[in-house]
């Protein structure tokens, strides 16, 4: 069970959080202007790196805030944890 | 049967306990394990093997036992326990277990519980290294937890009889515990097995507290800043012919039975070893009264210090035979060891050609020591890498990825002095790393009396292994000279049919070679093919042996081959312990509405909807479900009915941008809604699939109340929050769940208006004053209420909302009119299905668009964008052959199709494969239609209206049932009744 550093509440058990997948995948400014392929890329394609990965978490059973953390997917260590919450899709 | 207890051993001072095993009565002593008590009573065959029906005896002395599985019958039935870990108690009734056990046929009366703890340093294992670590860490003032799986501390000290600081090891260990007890921040957990090591030093343990305790077992969930693993080592078996028979035992186990329990496992023993430690065991056993018939050492040279004469006063009865191996076991009448065949051994390879000079030695005990495997299970679970040490012939902890360190035998330090020093240094290091500088303290000394008698304290194998870079180094005491161990895994032979690798799974060297012979190279594959290492013991003894034999057979280095993955749990854990108190009524929260007591009092049966208990239907005396539901449906269609709708999710959406926010999430326009009006809405995911539906009321310019389906309320709130926080933080909106603030009574049917008028004389209820899809604040039955004119039944209908506190009073007032029939969720489902209203989650499954439901009208053409909009023009979502929601009428008007049934185009069924066109999503008996009907998702369904399709229901060979496709709205398609 990961110990996840919520920027608002401090370190808490993983069970209190909801995972939100890759961070920085912003909703397109004008979806209608996108080709089907571009729209499908937004909908369905996400990175799956071994190593550092910026991802979204929601402290669902705590403060209910969304925030972004960078996690090393091979060691499960978090970085940029002291930074203010970075709100992004 | 004569007792096999050592005269005058302190363990026999304990209380006498009566127990029954396989139908016979025996006596044991407090402090015995069941295995020790059986051995003390001369019971050698404890069970038989599951597949080959071979006799099985006690092989080990603790959790690594592969053989002696028992079924406990009394005090409470429990399957598959190891006789070596069951503490004896008075009245115990057990039987030997062959294969699988049997669960209890009655509820377990014991209580199980859970504890959560945080600490600076968690030390796992209270052997010499663990005690030294805990003591050093606790001296710093750090919060320390020391967990050990045995009832008493000391690890292997009571097994070996070694002394520390001049006193017997067990007494020294008790002293360390007493010292820890004085420290307010230290906690000692005995009988506690740490069985899982997860991310961020989250470890899980099970504490066995005994039958008399308030809770029989407790699960500990521990978060530790630093972890010190002092988990010891397991002695290693050797694969040779007949190595599974009763009387074959690990040398260290026989030593433990003699020293810890005062029990002699046999009378005359042959010792088979490839390292020095078995000589210590032989010496202790000789002293205890077991005749040592021979020491068979596979190594060609044996150091002079280990010759029998080197242990003054404890002369072995037989010779030490270097360069020999055990090639066979002769069985007596009961199937246990009666003689041992040994041969001189030269050369290598896998054939028996290097064996010569066979001879037979009479013995009832064959003690085996193939070396020692550090217990690296938790270290490996924590993510740490393992490396193979050629000198020790064992896998050791390598680079760790968490703040965890293995010490003592767990990292290949096998001398007592080395373990004490290693542990003390690691404990101080861990405390310091956690922010508690540890004071300098003297390391406990090992000055055993036997040194004066001319021998070293503990058998030194070799120089301690080099420390991997990521593990802090420990300075070790000078190590006495030793003869290097020989990595002997198996005795070569021409027939490997009884060279057992995994005794419980009955996997032999021949089985492993069959696997490698058929091309398997990975030890993971061999494990799954042969099942080696998959029994209750998870391969504690067989795992590394399997790797070694695969390496042998395939000609690779074992270090390159590696081990199978170590996974939790390290020891078997009962589901009862894991469940703890979360069972029965406490398994999951139960949510009930403020009207619940009335439903119970009036005989409602309940349906689980998420965590809610909802009235399903209200049977009258003599009514079955069909009859009750038909009556309730007719009451709503002909008169008036009321349903408890309080469970619908309700979200208060407030703020200047609330309208804009809802416009972005719903497919239709909400910002144009007028205060006092209600609008139905659908939400889609970005992929265009329907996610939820409900009504939205505008309460004020900057305030809306959105309702959700009962089961989806939390998910919808989360969905709204996610968009608000992550995509549109500039919108001035706040969201609050008010589901439980309100009680809601749905009042439906042609007479609902007059019922409402009677209850709310101040409310103008005529169609012009209170039109469809509006809401009014009013006093209903003297209660402040908000009344909505909306309908989910197709009838003239209202939803009356009051505070939850007033819910019961409102409901009783409605029922008090005498004109209203209570109805449940089943009737609600039938009524809405007759109208073709889908239930999101029942008629949809996350692959259905509004267009698939025939609801293009709910999708705004005016809004530039909303979540899901772009997906409606994807090629896949605009295909004409997508599945559409349609109605189905079975030819047989009495046949109710099962929900989930598949739909095909042809009958009789051709040979498979047969293309399924879709499936039945809802299916009911209709009072209004006088027949059965169904809703279904059917490929290109709207283009098939009027077509005949088929539903295969019976066994293969039966013709499918014919049905006719219709539109989804089967009742009052004009909507005249709803508009009342
Ligand atoms: Zn938080």
Short mmCIF file of N, CA, C and O in Angstrom, two decimals, chain B residues 298-336:
data_model
loop_
_atom_site.label_atom_id
_atom_site.label_comp_id
_atom_site.label_asym_id
_atom_site.label_seq_id
_atom_site.Cartn_x
_atom_site.Cartn_y
_atom_site.Cartn_z
N UNK B 298 29.17 -35.28 2.33
CA UNK B 298 29.45 -35.35 0.89
C UNK B 298 30.79 -34.71 0.54
O UNK B 298 31.34 -34.97 -0.53
N UNK B 299 31.30 -33.88 1.43
CA UNK B 299 32.58 -33.24 1.18
C UNK B 299 33.71 -34.26 1.37
O UNK B 299 33.60 -35.16 2.21
N UNK B 300 34.78 -34.08 0.61
CA UNK B 300 35.85 -35.09 0.68
C UNK B 300 36.71 -34.92 1.92
O UNK B 300 37.31 -35.87 2.39
N UNK B 301 36.79 -33.68 2.45
CA UNK B 301 37.59 -33.50 3.67
C UNK B 301 36.71 -32.92 4.76
O UNK B 301 35.85 -32.07 4.51
N UNK B 302 36.96 -33.38 5.94
CA UNK B 302 36.25 -32.89 7.12
C UNK B 302 37.29 -32.35 8.08
O UNK B 302 38.28 -33.03 8.36
N UNK B 303 37.14 -31.14 8.56
CA UNK B 303 38.16 -30.57 9.44
C UNK B 303 38.28 -31.35 10.73
O UNK B 303 37.31 -31.88 11.25
N UNK B 304 39.50 -31.38 11.23
CA UNK B 304 39.79 -32.18 12.41
C UNK B 304 38.93 -31.74 13.59
O UNK B 304 38.52 -32.56 14.41
N UNK B 305 38.62 -30.46 13.65
CA UNK B 305 37.86 -29.97 14.81
C UNK B 305 36.44 -30.56 14.84
O UNK B 305 35.74 -30.46 15.83
N UNK B 306 36.00 -31.11 13.71
CA UNK B 306 34.65 -31.68 13.69
C UNK B 306 34.66 -33.19 13.84
O UNK B 306 33.62 -33.82 13.85
N UNK B 307 35.85 -33.77 13.95
CA UNK B 307 35.91 -35.22 14.18
C UNK B 307 35.19 -35.54 15.49
O UNK B 307 35.15 -34.71 16.41
N UNK B 308 34.62 -36.72 15.57
CA UNK B 308 33.84 -37.06 16.76
C UNK B 308 34.59 -36.80 18.05
O UNK B 308 34.03 -36.29 19.02
N UNK B 309 35.87 -37.06 18.05
CA UNK B 309 36.64 -36.90 19.27
C UNK B 309 36.79 -35.46 19.71
O UNK B 309 37.20 -35.17 20.83
N UNK B 310 36.46 -34.51 18.79
CA UNK B 310 36.61 -33.09 19.11
C UNK B 310 35.55 -32.62 20.09
O UNK B 310 35.63 -31.52 20.59
N UNK B 311 34.54 -33.43 20.32
CA UNK B 311 33.51 -33.05 21.29
C UNK B 311 33.68 -33.94 22.51
O UNK B 311 33.07 -35.00 22.60
N UNK B 312 34.48 -33.53 23.43
CA UNK B 312 34.78 -34.41 24.55
C UNK B 312 33.51 -34.87 25.25
O UNK B 312 32.63 -34.07 25.53
N UNK B 313 33.46 -36.12 25.50
CA UNK B 313 32.32 -36.66 26.24
C UNK B 313 31.14 -37.01 25.37
O UNK B 313 30.20 -37.64 25.82
N UNK B 314 31.17 -36.61 24.12
CA UNK B 314 30.02 -36.89 23.25
C UNK B 314 30.50 -37.64 22.03
O UNK B 314 30.50 -37.14 20.92
N UNK B 315 30.93 -38.82 22.22
CA UNK B 315 31.50 -39.58 21.12
C UNK B 315 30.39 -40.18 20.27
O UNK B 315 29.41 -40.70 20.79
N UNK B 316 30.54 -40.04 18.95
CA UNK B 316 29.58 -40.66 18.05
C UNK B 316 29.77 -42.17 18.09
O UNK B 316 30.90 -42.66 18.17
N UNK B 317 28.71 -42.90 17.97
CA UNK B 317 28.78 -44.36 17.99
C UNK B 317 29.41 -44.89 16.71
O UNK B 317 30.09 -45.91 16.72
N UNK B 318 29.17 -44.19 15.62
CA UNK B 318 29.65 -44.68 14.33
C UNK B 318 30.64 -43.73 13.70
O UNK B 318 31.04 -42.72 14.30
N UNK B 319 31.05 -44.02 12.49
CA UNK B 319 32.11 -43.26 11.84
C UNK B 319 31.61 -41.98 11.16
O UNK B 319 30.42 -41.81 10.93
N UNK B 320 32.55 -41.09 10.88
CA UNK B 320 32.31 -39.98 9.96
C UNK B 320 32.83 -40.44 8.61
O UNK B 320 33.98 -40.87 8.49
N UNK B 321 31.98 -40.41 7.58
CA UNK B 321 32.38 -40.89 6.26
C UNK B 321 32.43 -39.74 5.27
O UNK B 321 31.41 -39.37 4.69
N UNK B 322 33.59 -39.13 5.08
CA UNK B 322 33.70 -38.06 4.08
C UNK B 322 33.56 -38.65 2.69
O UNK B 322 33.82 -39.84 2.47
N UNK B 323 33.15 -37.81 1.75
CA UNK B 323 33.05 -38.26 0.36
C UNK B 323 31.97 -39.30 0.15
O UNK B 323 32.04 -40.07 -0.80
N UNK B 324 30.99 -39.33 1.05
CA UNK B 324 29.89 -40.29 0.91
C UNK B 324 28.56 -39.55 0.77
O UNK B 324 28.44 -38.38 1.14
N UNK B 325 27.60 -40.27 0.24
CA UNK B 325 26.24 -39.74 0.13
C UNK B 325 25.25 -40.83 0.49
O UNK B 325 25.59 -42.01 0.50
N UNK B 326 24.00 -40.41 0.77
CA UNK B 326 22.92 -41.37 1.02
C UNK B 326 22.26 -41.70 -0.31
O UNK B 326 21.84 -40.80 -1.04
N UNK B 327 22.19 -42.98 -0.62
CA UNK B 327 21.62 -43.37 -1.91
C UNK B 327 20.30 -44.11 -1.77
O UNK B 327 19.66 -44.43 -2.77
N UNK B 328 19.88 -44.37 -0.54
CA UNK B 328 18.60 -45.05 -0.40
C UNK B 328 18.19 -45.16 1.04
O UNK B 328 19.00 -44.97 1.96
N UNK B 329 16.90 -45.41 1.24
CA UNK B 329 16.34 -45.54 2.57
C UNK B 329 15.55 -46.85 2.61
O UNK B 329 14.71 -47.08 1.73
N UNK B 330 15.81 -47.67 3.61
CA UNK B 330 15.03 -48.90 3.79
C UNK B 330 13.92 -48.64 4.78
O UNK B 330 14.13 -48.01 5.83
N UNK B 331 12.71 -49.08 4.44
CA UNK B 331 11.55 -48.80 5.28
C UNK B 331 11.22 -50.01 6.14
O UNK B 331 11.35 -51.16 5.72
N UNK B 332 10.76 -49.74 7.35
CA UNK B 332 10.27 -50.78 8.24
C UNK B 332 8.81 -51.07 7.96
O UNK B 332 8.24 -50.57 6.99
N UNK B 333 8.19 -51.90 8.82
CA UNK B 333 6.80 -52.32 8.58
C UNK B 333 5.83 -51.14 8.50
O UNK B 333 4.85 -51.20 7.76
N UNK B 334 6.08 -50.07 9.27
CA UNK B 334 5.14 -48.94 9.23
C UNK B 334 5.49 -47.94 8.12
O UNK B 334 4.87 -46.89 8.00
N UNK B 335 6.49 -48.27 7.32
CA UNK B 335 6.85 -47.38 6.22
C UNK B 335 7.87 -46.34 6.59
O UNK B 335 8.30 -45.55 5.74
N UNK B 336 8.29 -46.31 7.86
CA UNK B 336 9.28 -45.29 8.24
C UNK B 336 10.69 -45.88 8.17
O UNK B 336 10.88 -47.08 8.00
#
